[in-house]
mmCIF file of C-alpha atoms in Angstrom:
data_model
loop_
_atom_site.group_PDB
_atom_site.id
_atom_site.type_symbol
_atom_site.label_atom_id
_atom_site.label_comp_id
_atom_site.label_asym_id
_atom_site.label_seq_id
_atom_site.Cartn_x
_atom_site.Cartn_y
_atom_site.Cartn_z
ATOM 1 C CA GLN A 174 0.000 0.000 0.000
ATOM 2 C CA TYR A 175 1.495 3.306 -1.099
ATOM 3 C CA ARG A 176 1.481 6.371 1.128
ATOM 4 C CA PHE A 177 -0.720 9.436 0.633
ATOM 5 C CA GLU A 178 1.844 11.551 -1.246
ATOM 6 C CA THR A 179 2.360 8.740 -3.768
ATOM 7 C CA LEU A 180 -1.320 7.894 -4.114
ATOM 8 C CA GLN A 181 -2.282 11.498 -4.902
ATOM 9 C CA LEU A 182 -0.050 11.227 -7.980
ATOM 10 C CA HIS A 183 -0.655 7.673 -9.177
ATOM 11 C CA ALA A 184 -3.813 6.061 -7.778
ATOM 12 C CA GLY A 185 -6.590 5.174 -10.190
ATOM 13 C CA GLN A 186 -4.489 5.273 -13.356
ATOM 14 C CA GLU A 187 -3.883 1.582 -13.758
ATOM 15 C CA GLU A 188 -1.950 1.970 -16.999
ATOM 16 C CA VAL A 189 -1.025 4.760 -19.381
ATOM 17 C CA GLU A 190 -3.335 5.374 -22.329
ATOM 18 C CA GLY A 191 -2.615 2.623 -24.844
ATOM 19 C CA THR A 192 -2.595 4.492 -28.159
ATOM 20 C CA THR A 193 -0.467 7.554 -27.392
ATOM 21 C CA ARG A 194 1.274 6.446 -24.159
ATOM 22 C CA SER A 195 0.274 9.773 -22.585
ATOM 23 C CA ARG A 196 1.755 10.229 -19.100
ATOM 24 C CA ALA A 197 -1.018 12.617 -18.064
ATOM 25 C CA VAL A 198 -4.541 11.240 -17.777
ATOM 26 C CA PRO A 199 -6.265 12.194 -21.084
ATOM 27 C CA ILE A 200 -9.450 14.254 -21.171
ATOM 28 C CA TYR A 201 -12.107 12.007 -22.671
ATOM 29 C CA GLN A 202 -14.320 14.879 -23.784
ATOM 30 C CA THR A 203 -17.147 12.767 -25.146
ATOM 31 C CA THR A 204 -20.817 12.269 -24.414
ATOM 32 C CA SER A 205 -20.967 8.645 -25.499
ATOM 33 C CA TYR A 206 -19.082 5.486 -26.477
ATOM 34 C CA THR A 207 -19.354 3.003 -29.304
ATOM 35 C CA PHE A 208 -20.500 -0.551 -28.607
ATOM 36 C CA LYS A 209 -19.019 -3.554 -30.381
ATOM 37 C CA ASP A 210 -22.492 -4.625 -31.447
ATOM 38 C CA SER A 211 -26.091 -4.680 -30.176
ATOM 39 C CA ASP A 212 -25.412 -7.637 -27.871
ATOM 40 C CA HIS A 213 -22.501 -5.803 -26.261
ATOM 41 C CA ALA A 214 -24.727 -2.751 -25.675
ATOM 42 C CA ALA A 215 -27.464 -4.891 -24.124
ATOM 43 C CA LYS A 216 -25.023 -6.621 -21.770
ATOM 44 C CA LEU A 217 -23.658 -3.282 -20.558
ATOM 45 C CA PHE A 218 -27.113 -1.928 -19.833
ATOM 46 C CA ALA A 219 -28.061 -5.161 -18.031
ATOM 47 C CA LEU A 220 -24.839 -5.037 -15.917
ATOM 48 C CA GLN A 221 -23.772 -8.395 -17.332
ATOM 49 C CA GLU A 222 -20.594 -6.586 -18.379
ATOM 50 C CA PHE A 223 -19.091 -3.384 -17.019
ATOM 51 C CA GLY A 224 -17.953 -0.577 -19.286
ATOM 52 C CA ASN A 225 -18.643 2.924 -20.548
ATOM 53 C CA ILE A 226 -22.198 3.701 -21.633
ATOM 54 C CA TYR A 227 -22.756 7.475 -21.406
ATOM 55 C CA THR A 228 -20.798 10.299 -19.733
ATOM 56 C CA ARG A 229 -23.769 11.304 -17.596
ATOM 57 C CA ILE A 230 -23.178 8.016 -15.767
ATOM 58 C CA MET A 231 -19.457 7.400 -16.201
ATOM 59 C CA ASN A 232 -16.398 8.714 -18.038
ATOM 60 C CA PRO A 233 -12.793 7.391 -18.234
ATOM 61 C CA THR A 234 -11.225 10.661 -17.026
ATOM 62 C CA THR A 235 -13.705 10.937 -14.169
ATOM 63 C CA ASP A 236 -13.163 7.249 -13.377
ATOM 64 C CA VAL A 237 -9.470 7.880 -12.620
ATOM 65 C CA PHE A 238 -10.396 10.847 -10.413
ATOM 66 C CA GLU A 239 -12.984 8.774 -8.522
ATOM 67 C CA LYS A 240 -10.595 5.876 -7.953
ATOM 68 C CA ARG A 241 -7.796 8.189 -6.838
ATOM 69 C CA PHE A 242 -10.009 10.053 -4.390
ATOM 70 C CA ALA A 243 -11.414 6.830 -2.961
ATOM 71 C CA GLU A 244 -7.886 5.619 -2.219
ATOM 72 C CA LEU A 245 -6.920 8.905 -0.579
ATOM 73 C CA GLU A 246 -9.961 8.696 1.722
ATOM 74 C CA GLY A 247 -9.428 4.995 2.453
ATOM 75 C CA GLY A 248 -12.744 4.127 0.827
ATOM 76 C CA ALA A 249 -14.014 1.320 -1.398
ATOM 77 C CA ALA A 250 -15.444 3.495 -4.180
ATOM 78 C CA ALA A 251 -16.318 7.061 -5.090
ATOM 79 C CA ILE A 252 -18.697 8.887 -7.398
ATOM 80 C CA ALA A 253 -18.017 12.393 -8.676
ATOM 81 C CA THR A 254 -20.808 14.931 -9.080
ATOM 82 C CA SER A 255 -21.157 18.365 -10.623
ATOM 83 C CA SER A 256 -20.810 20.221 -7.292
ATOM 84 C CA GLY A 257 -20.450 19.745 -3.567
ATOM 85 C CA MET A 258 -24.121 20.550 -3.059
ATOM 86 C CA SER A 259 -25.167 17.821 -5.505
ATOM 87 C CA ALA A 260 -22.888 15.364 -3.683
ATOM 88 C CA ILE A 261 -24.621 16.226 -0.396
ATOM 89 C CA PHE A 262 -28.079 15.924 -1.951
ATOM 90 C CA PHE A 263 -27.213 12.566 -3.546
ATOM 91 C CA ALA A 264 -25.826 11.251 -0.245
ATOM 92 C CA ILE A 265 -29.124 12.040 1.493
ATOM 93 C CA ALA A 266 -31.444 11.088 -1.387
ATOM 94 C CA ASN A 267 -29.636 7.757 -1.745
ATOM 95 C CA ALA A 268 -30.509 6.835 1.845
ATOM 96 C CA ALA A 269 -33.788 8.599 2.662
ATOM 97 C CA GLU A 270 -37.229 9.019 1.129
ATOM 98 C CA ALA A 271 -40.509 10.769 1.947
ATOM 99 C CA GLY A 272 -41.494 10.052 5.556
ATOM 100 C CA ASP A 273 -37.893 9.564 6.717
ATOM 101 C CA ASN A 274 -35.677 11.937 8.643
ATOM 102 C CA ILE A 275 -32.006 12.784 8.946
ATOM 103 C CA VAL A 276 -30.158 14.277 11.880
ATOM 104 C CA CYS A 277 -27.694 16.998 10.912
ATOM 105 C CA ALA A 278 -25.212 19.079 12.853
ATOM 106 C CA ARG A 279 -26.300 22.571 13.833
ATOM 107 C CA GLN A 280 -22.836 23.777 12.832
ATOM 108 C CA LEU A 281 -22.838 23.496 9.027
ATOM 109 C CA TYR A 282 -22.132 25.479 5.890
ATOM 110 C CA GLY A 283 -25.092 27.761 5.172
ATOM 111 C CA GLY A 284 -25.928 26.092 1.857
ATOM 112 C CA SER A 285 -26.142 22.696 3.543
ATOM 113 C CA LEU A 286 -28.424 24.082 6.256
ATOM 114 C CA THR A 287 -30.704 25.571 3.608
ATOM 115 C CA GLN A 288 -30.823 22.329 1.646
ATOM 116 C CA PHE A 289 -31.735 20.360 4.759
ATOM 117 C CA SER A 290 -34.098 22.878 6.343
ATOM 118 C CA HIS A 291 -36.022 23.860 3.235
ATOM 119 C CA THR A 292 -35.318 21.962 0.010
ATOM 120 C CA ILE A 293 -35.362 18.327 1.145
ATOM 121 C CA LYS A 294 -38.292 19.191 3.400
ATOM 122 C CA ARG A 295 -40.311 19.567 0.184
ATOM 123 C CA PHE A 296 -39.312 15.987 -0.646
ATOM 124 C CA GLY A 297 -40.903 14.857 2.623
ATOM 125 C CA ILE A 298 -37.618 14.340 4.488
ATOM 126 C CA GLU A 299 -37.340 15.967 7.916
ATOM 127 C CA ALA A 300 -34.053 17.409 9.175
ATOM 128 C CA ARG A 301 -33.367 17.406 12.919
ATOM 129 C CA VAL A 302 -30.324 19.039 14.514
ATOM 130 C CA PHE A 303 -27.687 18.080 17.071
ATOM 131 C CA ASN A 304 -24.591 19.602 18.619
ATOM 132 C CA VAL A 305 -21.583 18.336 16.657
ATOM 133 C CA SER A 306 -18.969 19.219 19.281
ATOM 134 C CA ASP A 307 -20.089 16.655 21.861
ATOM 135 C CA ALA A 308 -23.051 14.837 20.239
ATOM 136 C CA SER A 309 -24.865 15.472 23.521
ATOM 137 C CA ASN A 310 -28.363 15.592 22.038
ATOM 138 C CA LEU A 311 -27.841 13.254 19.084
ATOM 139 C CA GLU A 312 -29.271 9.995 20.393
ATOM 140 C CA GLU A 313 -32.567 11.546 21.464
ATOM 141 C CA GLN A 314 -33.164 12.763 17.884
ATOM 142 C CA ILE A 315 -32.932 9.264 16.343
ATOM 143 C CA ASP A 316 -35.950 7.047 15.725
ATOM 144 C CA ASP A 317 -36.804 4.131 13.423
ATOM 145 C CA LYS A 318 -37.232 6.551 10.488
ATOM 146 C CA THR A 319 -33.775 8.110 10.851
ATOM 147 C CA LYS A 320 -31.695 7.214 7.796
ATOM 148 C CA ALA A 321 -28.548 9.319 8.155
ATOM 149 C CA ILE A 322 -26.498 11.458 10.523
ATOM 150 C CA PHE A 323 -24.787 14.307 8.668
ATOM 151 C CA PHE A 324 -21.948 16.445 10.023
ATOM 152 C CA GLU A 325 -18.801 18.293 8.972
ATOM 153 C CA SER A 326 -15.475 17.088 10.361
ATOM 154 C CA LEU A 327 -14.353 20.729 10.558
ATOM 155 C CA SER A 328 -17.301 23.082 10.209
ATOM 156 C CA ASN A 329 -17.550 26.173 8.037
ATOM 157 C CA PRO A 330 -17.508 28.960 9.253
ATOM 158 C CA GLN A 331 -17.696 28.041 12.975
ATOM 159 C CA ILE A 332 -14.483 25.962 12.676
ATOM 160 C CA ALA A 333 -15.824 23.403 15.156
ATOM 161 C CA VAL A 334 -14.243 19.936 15.325
ATOM 162 C CA ALA A 335 -16.764 17.106 15.388
ATOM 163 C CA ASP A 336 -16.899 14.474 18.119
ATOM 164 C CA VAL A 337 -16.420 11.810 15.442
ATOM 165 C CA GLU A 338 -15.994 8.845 17.774
ATOM 166 C CA GLY A 339 -19.074 9.781 19.792
ATOM 167 C CA ILE A 340 -21.208 10.232 16.670
ATOM 168 C CA VAL A 341 -20.038 6.956 15.116
ATOM 169 C CA ASP A 342 -20.620 5.033 18.348
ATOM 170 C CA ILE A 343 -24.233 6.213 18.570
ATOM 171 C CA ALA A 344 -24.841 5.579 14.864
ATOM 172 C CA LYS A 345 -23.554 2.008 15.056
ATOM 173 C CA ARG A 346 -25.738 1.207 18.052
ATOM 174 C CA LYS A 347 -28.770 2.651 16.288
ATOM 175 C CA GLY A 348 -28.051 1.157 12.866
ATOM 176 C CA VAL A 349 -27.923 4.534 11.087
ATOM 177 C CA LEU A 350 -25.615 5.672 8.271
ATOM 178 C CA THR A 351 -23.058 8.366 9.069
ATOM 179 C CA VAL A 352 -22.234 10.965 6.411
ATOM 180 C CA CYS A 353 -19.277 13.278 7.008
ATOM 181 C CA ASP A 354 -18.504 16.370 4.945
ATOM 182 C CA ASN A 355 -14.702 16.450 4.983
ATOM 183 C CA THR A 356 -14.255 19.468 2.698
ATOM 184 C CA VAL A 357 -12.460 21.804 5.116
ATOM 185 C CA ALA A 358 -10.124 19.256 6.703
ATOM 186 C CA SER A 359 -9.470 17.536 3.331
ATOM 187 C CA ALA A 360 -8.338 13.963 2.795
ATOM 188 C CA ALA A 361 -4.750 15.070 3.423
ATOM 189 C CA LEU A 362 -5.423 15.901 7.085
ATOM 190 C CA PHE A 363 -8.265 13.584 8.083
ATOM 191 C CA ASN A 364 -9.871 10.353 6.876
ATOM 192 C CA PRO A 365 -13.321 9.880 8.491
ATOM 193 C CA ILE A 366 -13.642 6.295 7.194
ATOM 194 C CA LYS A 367 -10.672 5.264 9.341
ATOM 195 C CA TRP A 368 -12.716 6.408 12.350
ATOM 196 C CA GLY A 369 -15.758 4.346 11.362
ATOM 197 C CA VAL A 370 -17.727 6.813 9.217
ATOM 198 C CA ASP A 371 -19.777 5.208 6.416
ATOM 199 C CA ILE A 372 -19.943 7.937 3.768
ATOM 200 C CA VAL A 373 -17.666 10.914 3.099
ATOM 201 C CA VAL A 374 -18.586 13.872 0.887
ATOM 202 C CA HIS A 375 -16.521 16.793 -0.380
ATOM 203 C CA SER A 376 -16.949 19.962 -2.315
ATOM 204 C CA THR A 377 -13.910 19.397 -4.528
ATOM 205 C CA SER A 378 -14.252 23.042 -5.613
ATOM 206 C CA LYS A 379 -12.446 23.938 -2.371
ATOM 207 C CA TYR A 380 -9.122 22.469 -1.192
ATOM 208 C CA THR A 381 -9.048 19.650 -3.747
ATOM 209 C CA ASN A 382 -9.026 22.250 -6.515
ATOM 210 C CA GLY A 383 -7.162 24.922 -4.578
ATOM 211 C CA GLN A 384 -7.369 27.486 -7.377
ATOM 212 C CA GLY A 385 -11.036 28.423 -7.629
ATOM 213 C CA SER A 386 -11.042 27.112 -11.201
ATOM 214 C CA ALA A 387 -13.395 24.104 -11.154
ATOM 215 C CA ILE A 388 -16.702 23.185 -9.514
ATOM 216 C CA GLY A 389 -17.145 19.600 -8.364
ATOM 217 C CA GLY A 390 -18.259 17.241 -5.622
ATOM 218 C CA ILE A 391 -17.594 13.656 -4.628
ATOM 219 C CA ILE A 392 -19.079 10.865 -2.483
ATOM 220 C CA VAL A 393 -16.861 8.131 -1.016
ATOM 221 C CA GLU A 394 -18.145 4.984 0.699
ATOM 222 C CA ARG A 395 -16.386 2.678 3.102
ATOM 223 C CA ASP A 396 -15.829 -0.994 2.408
ATOM 224 C CA GLY A 397 -18.431 -3.451 3.705
ATOM 225 C CA LEU A 398 -21.575 -1.338 3.467
ATOM 226 C CA ALA A 399 -23.484 -4.241 1.872
ATOM 227 C CA GLU A 400 -23.295 -6.084 5.190
ATOM 228 C CA PHE A 401 -24.594 -2.992 7.000
ATOM 229 C CA PHE A 402 -27.566 -2.800 4.638
ATOM 230 C CA LYS A 403 -28.310 -6.503 5.108
ATOM 231 C CA GLU A 404 -28.169 -6.131 8.895
ATOM 232 C CA ASN A 405 -30.618 -3.216 8.642
ATOM 233 C CA ALA A 406 -32.619 -4.619 5.727
ATOM 234 C CA SER A 407 -36.025 -3.335 6.828
ATOM 235 C CA LYS A 408 -34.692 0.227 7.110
ATOM 236 C CA TYR A 409 -32.631 0.439 3.913
ATOM 237 C CA THR A 410 -35.017 -1.314 1.528
ATOM 238 C CA GLU A 411 -33.751 0.644 -1.474
ATOM 239 C CA PHE A 412 -30.590 -1.485 -1.257
ATOM 240 C CA THR A 413 -32.109 -4.807 -0.146
ATOM 241 C CA GLN A 414 -35.233 -4.973 -2.309
ATOM 242 C CA ALA A 415 -35.674 -5.019 -6.084
ATOM 243 C CA ASP A 416 -35.192 -1.755 -7.970
ATOM 244 C CA GLU A 417 -37.951 -1.920 -10.579
ATOM 245 C CA SER A 418 -36.397 0.986 -12.481
ATOM 246 C CA TYR A 419 -33.364 -1.217 -13.171
ATOM 247 C CA HIS A 420 -34.730 -4.642 -14.174
ATOM 248 C CA GLY A 421 -35.440 -5.643 -10.560
ATOM 249 C CA LEU A 422 -31.788 -5.220 -9.517
ATOM 250 C CA VAL A 423 -31.065 -5.879 -5.823
ATOM 251 C CA TYR A 424 -28.007 -3.789 -4.998
ATOM 252 C CA VAL A 425 -26.705 -5.884 -2.098
ATOM 253 C CA ASP A 426 -26.527 -8.857 -4.508
ATOM 254 C CA VAL A 427 -24.089 -7.031 -6.807
ATOM 255 C CA PRO A 428 -20.401 -7.562 -5.901
ATOM 256 C CA LEU A 429 -19.644 -3.842 -6.124
ATOM 257 C CA PRO A 430 -19.745 -1.056 -3.501
ATOM 258 C CA ASN A 431 -23.495 -0.591 -3.087
ATOM 259 C CA PHE A 432 -23.903 3.065 -2.115
ATOM 260 C CA CYS A 433 -21.996 4.496 -5.072
ATOM 261 C CA LEU A 434 -23.502 1.948 -7.449
ATOM 262 C CA ARG A 435 -27.048 2.989 -6.582
ATOM 263 C CA ALA A 436 -26.115 6.683 -6.695
ATOM 264 C CA ARG A 437 -24.685 6.140 -10.173
ATOM 265 C CA LEU A 438 -27.441 3.971 -11.637
ATOM 266 C CA SER A 439 -30.352 5.811 -10.042
ATOM 267 C CA LEU A 440 -29.446 9.374 -9.078
ATOM 268 C CA LEU A 441 -26.869 10.283 -11.717
ATOM 269 C CA ARG A 442 -29.084 8.585 -14.282
ATOM 270 C CA ASP A 443 -32.222 10.480 -13.252
ATOM 271 C CA PHE A 444 -30.933 13.831 -11.964
ATOM 272 C CA GLY A 445 -27.906 14.118 -14.245
ATOM 273 C CA ALA A 446 -25.620 16.132 -11.941
ATOM 274 C CA ALA A 447 -22.520 14.632 -13.566
ATOM 275 C CA GLN A 448 -19.056 16.154 -13.381
ATOM 276 C CA SER A 449 -17.665 17.280 -16.725
ATOM 277 C CA PRO A 450 -14.588 15.379 -17.970
ATOM 278 C CA HIS A 451 -12.708 18.665 -18.214
ATOM 279 C CA ASN A 452 -13.320 19.459 -14.539
ATOM 280 C CA SER A 453 -12.267 15.916 -13.620
ATOM 281 C CA TRP A 454 -9.004 16.524 -15.465
ATOM 282 C CA ILE A 455 -8.437 19.870 -13.717
ATOM 283 C CA LEU A 456 -9.085 18.267 -10.328
ATOM 284 C CA LEU A 457 -6.641 15.451 -11.101
ATOM 285 C CA GLN A 458 -3.918 18.046 -11.657
ATOM 286 C CA THR A 459 -4.601 19.968 -8.452
ATOM 287 C CA LEU A 460 -5.040 16.819 -6.377
ATOM 288 C CA GLU A 461 -1.365 16.026 -7.025
ATOM 289 C CA THR A 462 -0.255 18.823 -4.678
ATOM 290 C CA LEU A 463 -2.972 18.534 -2.014
ATOM 291 C CA SER A 464 -0.730 17.370 0.840
ATOM 292 C CA LEU A 465 1.845 20.090 0.170
ATOM 293 C CA ARG A 466 -0.797 22.798 0.048
ATOM 294 C CA MET A 467 -2.573 21.627 3.197
ATOM 295 C CA ASP A 468 0.710 21.741 5.127
ATOM 296 C CA LYS A 469 1.248 25.336 4.004
ATOM 297 C CA HIS A 470 -2.379 26.377 4.558
ATOM 298 C CA SER A 471 -2.273 24.966 8.097
ATOM 299 C CA SER A 472 1.058 26.467 9.165
ATOM 300 C CA SER A 473 0.241 29.918 7.769
ATOM 301 C CA THR A 474 -3.241 29.923 9.299
ATOM 302 C CA LEU A 475 -1.808 29.131 12.718
ATOM 303 C CA GLU A 476 0.523 32.141 12.422
ATOM 304 C CA VAL A 477 -2.356 34.412 11.409
ATOM 305 C CA ALA A 478 -4.566 33.020 14.195
ATOM 306 C CA LYS A 479 -1.892 33.727 16.811
ATOM 307 C CA PHE A 480 -1.567 37.297 15.540
ATOM 308 C CA LEU A 481 -5.328 37.861 15.648
ATOM 309 C CA GLU A 482 -5.579 36.355 19.121
ATOM 310 C CA SER A 483 -3.125 38.978 20.389
ATOM 311 C CA HIS A 484 -4.784 41.948 18.671
ATOM 312 C CA PRO A 485 -6.737 44.278 20.996
ATOM 313 C CA LYS A 486 -9.574 44.835 18.501
ATOM 314 C CA VAL A 487 -10.267 41.094 18.103
ATOM 315 C CA LYS A 488 -12.681 39.697 20.689
ATOM 316 C CA SER A 489 -12.107 36.017 19.900
ATOM 317 C CA VAL A 490 -10.559 33.712 17.289
ATOM 318 C CA ASN A 491 -12.029 30.409 16.129
ATOM 319 C CA TYR A 492 -9.199 28.105 15.054
ATOM 320 C CA PRO A 493 -8.628 24.649 16.600
ATOM 321 C CA GLY A 494 -4.885 24.876 16.021
ATOM 322 C CA LEU A 495 -4.698 27.376 18.893
ATOM 323 C CA GLU A 496 -4.028 25.824 22.299
ATOM 324 C CA SER A 497 -6.639 28.155 23.782
ATOM 325 C CA ASN A 498 -9.362 26.780 21.515
ATOM 326 C CA ALA A 499 -12.017 24.503 23.035
ATOM 327 C CA ASP A 500 -11.501 21.969 20.209
ATOM 328 C CA TYR A 501 -7.698 21.933 20.373
ATOM 329 C CA LYS A 502 -7.488 18.438 21.910
ATOM 330 C CA LYS A 503 -9.870 17.009 19.315
ATOM 331 C CA ALA A 504 -7.849 18.594 16.509
ATOM 332 C CA GLN A 505 -4.698 16.969 17.909
ATOM 333 C CA LYS A 506 -6.541 13.651 18.144
ATOM 334 C CA TYR A 507 -8.136 13.528 14.700
ATOM 335 C CA PHE A 508 -6.078 15.632 12.302
ATOM 336 C CA LYS A 509 -2.667 14.700 10.918
ATOM 337 C CA ASP A 510 -0.029 16.185 13.255
ATOM 338 C CA GLY A 511 -2.769 18.423 14.661
ATOM 339 C CA LYS A 512 -2.819 20.516 11.475
ATOM 340 C CA SER A 513 -6.158 22.297 11.285
ATOM 341 C CA SER A 514 -6.502 23.432 7.660
ATOM 342 C CA GLY A 515 -6.702 26.966 6.306
ATOM 343 C CA LEU A 516 -10.021 28.290 7.557
ATOM 344 C CA LEU A 517 -10.484 30.553 10.558
ATOM 345 C CA SER A 518 -13.000 33.076 11.785
ATOM 346 C CA PHE A 519 -12.786 35.871 14.319
ATOM 347 C CA GLU A 520 -15.135 38.208 16.151
ATOM 348 C CA VAL A 521 -14.844 41.954 16.367
ATOM 349 C CA GLU A 522 -16.881 44.590 18.192
ATOM 350 C CA SER A 523 -19.770 45.004 15.754
ATOM 351 C CA TYR A 524 -21.354 44.267 12.390
ATOM 352 C CA GLU A 525 -20.135 47.631 11.092
ATOM 353 C CA GLU A 526 -16.564 46.948 12.251
ATOM 354 C CA ALA A 527 -16.574 43.537 10.544
ATOM 355 C CA LYS A 528 -17.691 45.093 7.262
ATOM 356 C CA ARG A 529 -15.101 47.884 7.582
ATOM 357 C CA ILE A 530 -12.255 45.389 8.083
ATOM 358 C CA ILE A 531 -13.346 43.341 5.067
ATOM 359 C CA ASP A 532 -13.584 46.434 2.863
ATOM 360 C CA SER A 533 -10.173 47.664 4.072
ATOM 361 C CA ALA A 534 -8.257 44.465 3.245
ATOM 362 C CA LYS A 535 -6.004 44.758 0.188
ATOM 363 C CA LEU A 536 -4.289 41.395 -0.220
ATOM 364 C CA PHE A 537 -7.371 39.379 0.772
ATOM 365 C CA SER A 538 -10.046 39.023 -1.923
ATOM 366 C CA VAL A 539 -13.702 39.341 -0.897
ATOM 367 C CA VAL A 540 -14.847 35.908 -2.093
ATOM 368 C CA VAL A 541 -17.330 33.325 -0.741
ATOM 369 C CA ASN A 542 -15.218 30.325 -1.797
ATOM 370 C CA ILE A 543 -12.626 28.722 0.492
ATOM 371 C CA GLY A 544 -9.485 26.688 -0.086
ATOM 372 C CA ASP A 545 -7.930 28.818 -2.822
ATOM 373 C CA SER A 546 -4.199 29.426 -3.169
ATOM 374 C CA LYS A 547 -5.037 33.128 -2.781
ATOM 375 C CA SER A 548 -6.295 34.351 0.600
ATOM 376 C CA LEU A 549 -9.987 35.216 0.887
ATOM 377 C CA ILE A 550 -12.136 37.186 3.317
ATOM 378 C CA VAL A 551 -15.913 37.320 3.729
ATOM 379 C CA HIS A 552 -18.731 38.306 6.078
ATOM 380 C CA PRO A 553 -20.778 35.091 6.564
ATOM 381 C CA ALA A 554 -23.874 36.706 8.103
ATOM 382 C CA SER A 555 -24.529 38.792 4.982
ATOM 383 C CA THR A 556 -23.360 36.230 2.371
ATOM 384 C CA THR A 557 -23.059 32.468 2.908
ATOM 385 C CA HIS A 558 -25.574 32.466 5.787
ATOM 386 C CA SER A 559 -27.701 35.432 4.705
ATOM 387 C CA GLN A 560 -30.772 33.229 4.202
ATOM 388 C CA MET A 561 -30.930 32.643 7.969
ATOM 389 C CA ASN A 562 -32.685 34.924 10.443
ATOM 390 C CA GLU A 563 -30.938 36.330 13.530
ATOM 391 C CA GLU A 564 -32.036 33.487 15.808
ATOM 392 C CA GLU A 565 -30.929 30.844 13.307
ATOM 393 C CA LEU A 566 -27.558 32.590 12.895
ATOM 394 C CA VAL A 567 -26.924 32.515 16.647
ATOM 395 C CA LYS A 568 -27.873 28.819 16.846
ATOM 396 C CA ALA A 569 -25.543 28.046 13.926
ATOM 397 C CA GLY A 570 -22.681 29.850 15.661
ATOM 398 C CA VAL A 571 -22.519 32.722 13.158
ATOM 399 C CA ASN A 572 -22.619 36.230 14.628
ATOM 400 C CA PRO A 573 -23.121 39.517 12.746
ATOM 401 C CA SER A 574 -19.598 40.473 13.835
ATOM 402 C CA THR A 575 -17.941 37.302 12.469
ATOM 403 C CA VAL A 576 -15.230 37.629 9.813
ATOM 404 C CA ARG A 577 -14.131 34.469 7.977
ATOM 405 C CA LEU A 578 -10.683 34.038 6.462
ATOM 406 C CA SER A 579 -9.457 31.402 4.056
ATOM 407 C CA ILE A 580 -5.689 31.595 4.315
ATOM 408 C CA GLY A 581 -3.887 30.943 1.049
ATOM 409 C CA LEU A 582 -0.294 30.233 0.096
ATOM 410 C CA GLU A 583 1.114 33.767 0.348
ATOM 411 C CA ASP A 584 3.814 34.629 2.865
ATOM 412 C CA PRO A 585 1.976 34.835 6.209
ATOM 413 C CA ILE A 586 3.938 37.974 7.141
ATOM 414 C CA ASP A 587 2.343 39.789 4.190
ATOM 415 C CA LEU A 588 -1.108 38.570 5.268
ATOM 416 C CA ILE A 589 -0.529 39.732 8.846
ATOM 417 C CA GLU A 590 0.610 43.153 7.623
ATOM 418 C CA ASP A 591 -2.562 43.453 5.533
ATOM 419 C CA LEU A 592 -4.755 42.481 8.481
ATOM 420 C CA THR A 593 -2.860 44.944 10.698
ATOM 421 C CA GLN A 594 -3.723 47.873 8.451
ATOM 422 C CA ALA A 595 -7.313 46.643 8.004
ATOM 423 C CA LEU A 596 -7.871 46.366 11.746
ATOM 424 C CA ASN A 597 -6.367 49.770 12.569
#
């Protein structure tokens, strides 16, 4: 088994392209593929043979990206989607249906909270909330209709570290799937599957890309989920009973990772949120430097956090790499060498002061994305979480005076000098 730095360069590309011997993974920019004959086509559609059918469902460039990402997360399989939000929706829609519920962390990205609180509600799926930091009220939210527990390993923008072991322990006792959004920590710093999580999702638009140049999402499943579905057969009938939309296929009877297979054959087929081959190719290039970038993001962010913590105009700093942070011990426990990624937030005196600081920054770009090589600054309450009312913002841990930073790859001294002039 190769180590992470080697896998991020080589995994998934089993052999170089046969015709040209291209070292780089080629972009297979095609909608469709020729079949040898009508029998060959029929066998592919009936899953009697496996191969390329249509790029909405699979693509050779995307296939390498999926295999590589699955290896980096320690998973059995992965499925790429057109965005992080579609990956989250697919992860929930693959497990739950009308009349079911999920339990999600209160501390989540604003778009995820909106999807759970409003959009999937229209599909008849209820979203309940729990405290991700200690899972103190998780168990009481679970009943026989609970299909998934959703949380972020490192939340955005609260920068809270999840009690992963506590969540997984409860989920296993209750026979409920765990879904972890690992976008902020990244596969380079944390692998939820190694801690017992069932499903991992990412917005690959963030740290995987690192340049703000491609939108994408991905779902990764752990090995052995078929046995979980069999043990909880009455709850997860979509995997244990015949799928009439696919010739009566029973997913647990297929010797392939079940969760991604159903997401591919049902959700990608019907909703079509497929990742473009070109974006898969871009993400393969940027994935090659993920570990190097995450080291730099983490070390620079710690320097900036220490500076902000000492500044008289800053009321508090949210970054688990700081020894003063309430989640410091969990960050040391879960994340590689205690490195806590490149996202931090801090509180100032007022809403007006937060806006003034953001508008005064010169090196930081006012951008709602995170994970770029360039440093970014934003006011969550009026942007990423603007759809929430004041009470909902407080519950989600987002105050009107919160400023969020995504620390890039610049020299941290230059970033500190920019923040110094912005704060003064």
